[in-house]
Amino acid sequence: MKDPSMGPQNCVTRVELSVCCGNLLDRDVASKSDPFLVLFHEVDSNWVEIGRTETAVNNLNPVFGVKFKVDYHFEEVQKFKFALFDEDKCSSQLYEHDFLGEYICTLGVIVSNKKLHRSLTLANGKPAGKGTITITALELSDNRVITLTLYGRKLDKKDFFGKSDPYLEFHKQGDDGKWMLVHRTEVSWLGSCCNFSLSVPFHQVEFECINPKKQKKKKSYKNSGIIILKSCKVNQDTQRLIDIHYVGIDFTASNGNPREPFSLHYINPLGSNEYLSAILAVGQIIQDYDTDKMFPALGFGAQLPPDWKVSHEFAINFDPTNPFCQGVEGIAQAYSACLPHIRFYGPTNFSPIITHVARFATQALQQETAAQYFTLLIITDGVISDMDETRHAIVQAAKLPMSIIIIGVGNADFAAMEFLDGDSSVLRSYTGEEAVRDIVQFVPFRDFRNAPKETLAKSVLAELPQQVTQYFKQRNLSPSNTALE
């Protein structure tokens, strides 16, 4: 029986999106464009506005201070549109402003890349000049919020007829060594609350505000004012979830001779087959939620050179020390390259590859630095020879941070796969032991072969968020990120 409270709505992580642009179109005559950005989310084929940035006056290379905080749902394909406009009037109606370009993608792509740099396009699909957009995603899953109270004293006067209108910016250094704007206070700031990393003592601290240009010109220069940190409060961190995705491919003889057109592994003149179609379609879904896009890809049920012994857990790139493939394209390339070098055989045993991944999931339990969760994607024609051993392996794996997604290809009877799914009844081992939770999701690829990616994604990911959440709930753990990276 599934716990109704363990729905996929619990598998959400908060994401903060930062945006900067370069080389925007200049729509003004006497000055440069005054760009602002509008973020839209697709809902029922309609674009719904989420929010807007501030306007960057006379700036073709804006770094927007306004951040967008959005909920990232693992089980959904969330399509976003970033649209830029040149502010011409004091109006909230977008048609009153000149369009500068846009970029459309899924939130999963942004989160998995962490920093995405792309060209802007116009409504007709043509390039928006040399305009570019850079979107940076920061997962707020660790919930570390530092609340600072800051003041300024004796700041330099910058205005001719009056005092300065100061504001404060916080930047952090990224992996590429570049500084990224984290937070910009309002003008004439008094205090600030923002989300960034800063190591300071928990008492009042004063920092000198240094102007490098003045420092070079004047030997007597001391500072341009003082920044006072009056208070700093930090909440506690929580454990972070890291997901690792394995791919298992069925190379048994039940799939047919790969050199014959009737085989599910036969690569037709168009360069495709049922397995490749499934790898690309499902792999693209999983890939969106994996940070490094490195997938251990294993095969089972084939005889391997040079001794032609049958193997049920071999690296399809023939490198057992490094079975990782770069992205879904890497999996497809390794799959196509290995076909001519193996002999399809049998039996069709699932348990070895399940046990293989379970070994790594067991090791992960001993690590204290991060919570790890393993997903095994099996692509198969549905024939299985070791049902008892597979049932036992799944029951044991249900105790571990692990889930299994089975994609059935071809037109065979998938009754055995549906049985393993465990939706209609609790799966039991041959010893009589019941699975502590349902960890298997079966999807017949033939039902979704021509369906939109969003429809296939909902079916493939339908139970995974619930399975992840249920595992950590049963173990009384609270990883802050319960969505795959």
CSV table of N, CA and C in Angstrom, one decimal, residues 29-104:
chain,number,residue,atom,x,y,z
A,29,VAL,N,17.7,55.8,-30.2
A,29,VAL,CA,18.4,56.6,-31.1
A,29,VAL,C,19.5,57.5,-30.4
A,30,ALA,N,19.1,58.2,-29.4
A,30,ALA,CA,20.0,59.1,-28.8
A,30,ALA,C,20.8,58.5,-27.6
A,31,SER,N,20.4,57.3,-27.3
A,31,SER,CA,21.2,56.6,-26.2
A,31,SER,C,21.1,55.1,-26.4
A,32,LYS,N,21.6,54.3,-25.5
A,32,LYS,CA,21.5,52.8,-25.6
A,32,LYS,C,20.2,52.3,-25.1
A,33,SER,N,19.9,51.0,-25.3
A,33,SER,CA,18.7,50.4,-24.8
A,33,SER,C,18.7,50.4,-23.3
A,34,ASP,N,17.5,50.4,-22.8
A,34,ASP,CA,17.3,50.3,-21.3
A,34,ASP,C,16.6,48.9,-21.1
A,35,PRO,N,17.3,47.8,-21.0
A,35,PRO,CA,16.7,46.5,-21.0
A,35,PRO,C,16.2,46.1,-19.6
A,36,PHE,N,15.1,45.3,-19.7
A,36,PHE,CA,14.7,44.5,-18.5
A,36,PHE,C,14.3,43.2,-19.0
A,37,LEU,N,14.3,42.2,-18.1
A,37,LEU,CA,14.0,40.8,-18.5
A,37,LEU,C,12.7,40.3,-17.9
A,38,VAL,N,11.9,39.6,-18.6
A,38,VAL,CA,10.7,39.0,-18.1
A,38,VAL,C,10.8,37.5,-18.2
A,39,LEU,N,10.5,36.8,-17.1
A,39,LEU,CA,10.6,35.3,-17.1
A,39,LEU,C,9.1,34.7,-17.2
A,40,PHE,N,9.0,33.8,-18.1
A,40,PHE,CA,7.7,33.2,-18.3
A,40,PHE,C,7.8,31.7,-18.1
A,41,HIS,N,6.7,31.0,-17.7
A,41,HIS,CA,6.6,29.6,-17.5
A,41,HIS,C,5.5,29.1,-18.3
A,42,GLU,N,5.7,28.0,-19.1
A,42,GLU,CA,4.7,27.5,-19.9
A,42,GLU,C,3.7,26.7,-19.1
A,43,VAL,N,2.4,27.0,-19.2
A,43,VAL,CA,1.3,26.3,-18.5
A,43,VAL,C,0.2,26.1,-19.5
A,44,ASP,N,-0.1,24.8,-19.8
A,44,ASP,CA,-1.1,24.4,-20.7
A,44,ASP,C,-0.9,25.1,-22.1
A,45,SER,N,0.3,25.1,-22.6
A,45,SER,CA,0.7,25.7,-23.9
A,45,SER,C,0.6,27.2,-23.9
A,46,ASN,N,0.4,27.8,-22.7
A,46,ASN,CA,0.4,29.3,-22.7
A,46,ASN,C,1.6,29.8,-21.8
A,47,TRP,N,2.1,31.0,-22.2
A,47,TRP,CA,3.2,31.5,-21.4
A,47,TRP,C,2.6,32.4,-20.3
A,48,VAL,N,3.0,32.1,-19.0
A,48,VAL,CA,2.5,32.8,-17.9
A,48,VAL,C,3.7,33.5,-17.2
A,49,GLU,N,3.5,34.8,-17.0
A,49,GLU,CA,4.7,35.6,-16.4
A,49,GLU,C,4.9,35.2,-15.0
A,50,ILE,N,6.2,35.0,-14.7
A,50,ILE,CA,6.7,34.7,-13.3
A,50,ILE,C,7.1,36.0,-12.6
A,51,GLY,N,7.9,36.8,-13.3
A,51,GLY,CA,8.4,38.0,-12.7
A,51,GLY,C,9.3,38.8,-13.7
A,52,ARG,N,9.8,40.0,-13.2
A,52,ARG,CA,10.6,40.8,-14.1
A,52,ARG,C,11.8,41.3,-13.3
A,53,THR,N,12.8,41.7,-14.0
A,53,THR,CA,14.0,42.2,-13.4
A,53,THR,C,13.8,43.8,-13.3
A,54,GLU,N,14.8,44.4,-12.7
A,54,GLU,CA,14.8,45.9,-12.8
A,54,GLU,C,15.3,46.3,-14.2
A,55,THR,N,15.2,47.6,-14.5
A,55,THR,CA,15.6,48.1,-15.8
A,55,THR,C,17.0,48.6,-15.7
A,56,ALA,N,17.9,48.1,-16.6
A,56,ALA,CA,19.3,48.6,-16.6
A,56,ALA,C,19.4,49.7,-17.6
A,57,VAL,N,19.5,50.9,-17.1
A,57,VAL,CA,19.5,52.1,-18.0
A,57,VAL,C,20.7,52.3,-18.8
A,58,ASN,N,20.5,52.5,-20.1
A,58,ASN,CA,21.7,52.7,-21.1
A,58,ASN,C,22.7,51.6,-21.0
A,59,ASN,N,22.3,50.4,-21.1
A,59,ASN,CA,23.2,49.3,-20.8
A,59,ASN,C,22.9,48.1,-21.7
A,60,LEU,N,23.8,47.8,-22.6
A,60,LEU,CA,23.7,46.7,-23.6
A,60,LEU,C,24.3,45.4,-23.0
A,61,ASN,N,24.9,45.5,-21.8
A,61,ASN,CA,25.5,44.3,-21.2
A,61,ASN,C,25.0,44.2,-19.7
A,62,PRO,N,23.8,44.1,-19.5
A,62,PRO,CA,23.3,44.2,-18.1
A,62,PRO,C,23.5,43.0,-17.3
A,63,VAL,N,23.8,43.2,-16.0
A,63,VAL,CA,23.9,42.2,-15.0
A,63,VAL,C,22.7,42.5,-14.0
A,64,PHE,N,21.7,41.7,-14.1
A,64,PHE,CA,20.4,42.0,-13.4
A,64,PHE,C,20.6,41.6,-11.9
A,65,GLY,N,20.2,42.5,-11.1
A,65,GLY,CA,20.2,42.3,-9.6
A,65,GLY,C,19.1,41.4,-9.1
A,66,VAL,N,17.9,41.5,-9.8
A,66,VAL,CA,16.8,40.8,-9.4
A,66,VAL,C,17.0,39.3,-9.7
A,67,LYS,N,16.8,38.4,-8.7
A,67,LYS,CA,16.9,37.0,-8.9
A,67,LYS,C,15.5,36.4,-8.9
A,68,PHE,N,15.4,35.3,-9.6
A,68,PHE,CA,14.1,34.6,-9.7
A,68,PHE,C,14.2,33.3,-8.9
A,69,LYS,N,13.4,33.1,-7.9
A,69,LYS,CA,13.3,31.9,-7.1
A,69,LYS,C,12.1,31.1,-7.5
A,70,VAL,N,12.4,29.9,-8.0
A,70,VAL,CA,11.4,29.0,-8.6
A,70,VAL,C,11.5,27.6,-8.0
A,71,ASP,N,10.4,26.9,-8.0
A,71,ASP,CA,10.4,25.5,-7.5
A,71,ASP,C,10.7,24.6,-8.6
A,72,TYR,N,11.7,23.8,-8.4
A,72,TYR,CA,12.2,22.8,-9.4
A,72,TYR,C,11.6,21.4,-9.1
A,73,HIS,N,10.6,21.0,-9.9
A,73,HIS,CA,10.0,19.7,-9.7
A,73,HIS,C,10.7,18.7,-10.6
A,74,PHE,N,11.2,17.7,-10.0
A,74,PHE,CA,11.9,16.6,-10.7
A,74,PHE,C,11.0,15.9,-11.7
A,75,GLU,N,9.7,15.7,-11.3
A,75,GLU,CA,8.9,14.8,-12.1
A,75,GLU,C,8.2,15.6,-13.3
A,76,GLU,N,8.5,16.9,-13.4
A,76,GLU,CA,7.9,17.7,-14.5
A,76,GLU,C,8.9,18.2,-15.4
A,77,VAL,N,8.5,18.4,-16.7
A,77,VAL,CA,9.3,19.1,-17.7
A,77,VAL,C,8.8,20.6,-17.6
A,78,GLN,N,9.6,21.5,-17.0
A,78,GLN,CA,9.2,22.8,-16.8
A,78,GLN,C,9.9,23.7,-17.9
A,79,LYS,N,9.1,24.3,-18.8
A,79,LYS,CA,9.6,25.1,-19.9
A,79,LYS,C,9.6,26.5,-19.5
A,80,PHE,N,10.7,27.2,-19.6
A,80,PHE,CA,10.8,28.6,-19.3
A,80,PHE,C,11.2,29.4,-20.5
A,81,LYS,N,10.8,30.7,-20.5
A,81,LYS,CA,11.1,31.6,-21.6
A,81,LYS,C,11.7,32.9,-20.9
A,82,PHE,N,12.9,33.3,-21.3
A,82,PHE,CA,13.5,34.5,-20.9
A,82,PHE,C,13.5,35.5,-22.0
A,83,ALA,N,12.6,36.6,-21.8
A,83,ALA,CA,12.4,37.5,-22.9
A,83,ALA,C,12.9,38.9,-22.4
A,84,LEU,N,13.6,39.6,-23.3
A,84,LEU,CA,14.2,40.9,-23.0
A,84,LEU,C,13.5,42.0,-23.8
A,85,PHE,N,13.3,43.1,-23.1
A,85,PHE,CA,12.6,44.3,-23.7
A,85,PHE,C,13.4,45.6,-23.4
A,86,ASP,N,13.3,46.5,-24.3
A,86,ASP,CA,13.8,47.9,-24.1
A,86,ASP,C,12.7,48.8,-23.6
A,87,GLU,N,12.9,49.2,-22.3
A,87,GLU,CA,11.8,50.0,-21.7
A,87,GLU,C,11.8,51.4,-22.4
A,88,ASP,N,10.6,51.7,-23.0
A,88,ASP,CA,10.4,52.9,-23.7
A,88,ASP,C,9.4,53.8,-23.0
A,89,LYS,N,8.4,53.2,-22.3
A,89,LYS,CA,7.4,54.0,-21.6
A,89,LYS,C,7.2,53.5,-20.2
A,90,CYS,N,6.5,54.3,-19.4
A,90,CYS,CA,6.2,53.9,-18.0
A,90,CYS,C,4.9,53.0,-18.1
A,91,SER,N,5.1,51.8,-18.6
A,91,SER,CA,3.9,51.0,-18.8
A,91,SER,C,4.3,49.5,-18.4
A,92,SER,N,3.3,48.8,-17.9
A,92,SER,CA,3.5,47.4,-17.6
A,92,SER,C,3.2,46.5,-18.8
A,93,GLN,N,2.6,47.1,-19.8
A,93,GLN,CA,2.2,46.3,-21.0
A,93,GLN,C,3.4,46.1,-21.9
A,94,LEU,N,3.8,44.8,-22.1
A,94,LEU,CA,5.0,44.5,-22.9
A,94,LEU,C,5.0,45.0,-24.3
A,95,TYR,N,3.8,45.1,-24.9
A,95,TYR,CA,3.7,45.6,-26.3
A,95,TYR,C,4.1,47.0,-26.4
A,96,GLU,N,4.2,47.7,-25.3
A,96,GLU,CA,4.6,49.1,-25.3
A,96,GLU,C,6.1,49.3,-25.4
A,97,HIS,N,6.9,48.2,-25.3
A,97,HIS,CA,8.3,48.2,-25.3
A,97,HIS,C,8.9,47.4,-26.4
A,98,ASP,N,10.1,47.8,-26.9
A,98,ASP,CA,10.7,47.1,-28.0
A,98,ASP,C,11.3,45.8,-27.5
A,99,PHE,N,11.1,44.8,-28.4
A,99,PHE,CA,11.5,43.4,-28.1
A,99,PHE,C,13.0,43.3,-28.5
A,100,LEU,N,13.8,42.7,-27.6
A,100,LEU,CA,15.3,42.6,-27.8
A,100,LEU,C,15.7,41.2,-28.0
A,101,GLY,N,14.9,40.2,-27.8
A,101,GLY,CA,15.3,38.8,-28.0
A,101,GLY,C,14.8,37.9,-26.8
A,102,GLU,N,14.9,36.6,-27.1
A,102,GLU,CA,14.5,35.7,-26.1
A,102,GLU,C,15.3,34.4,-26.1
A,103,TYR,N,15.1,33.6,-25.1
A,103,TYR,CA,15.7,32.2,-25.0
A,103,TYR,C,14.8,31.3,-24.3
A,104,ILE,N,14.5,30.1,-24.9
A,104,ILE,CA,13.6,29.2,-24.3
A,104,ILE,C,14.3,27.8,-24.0
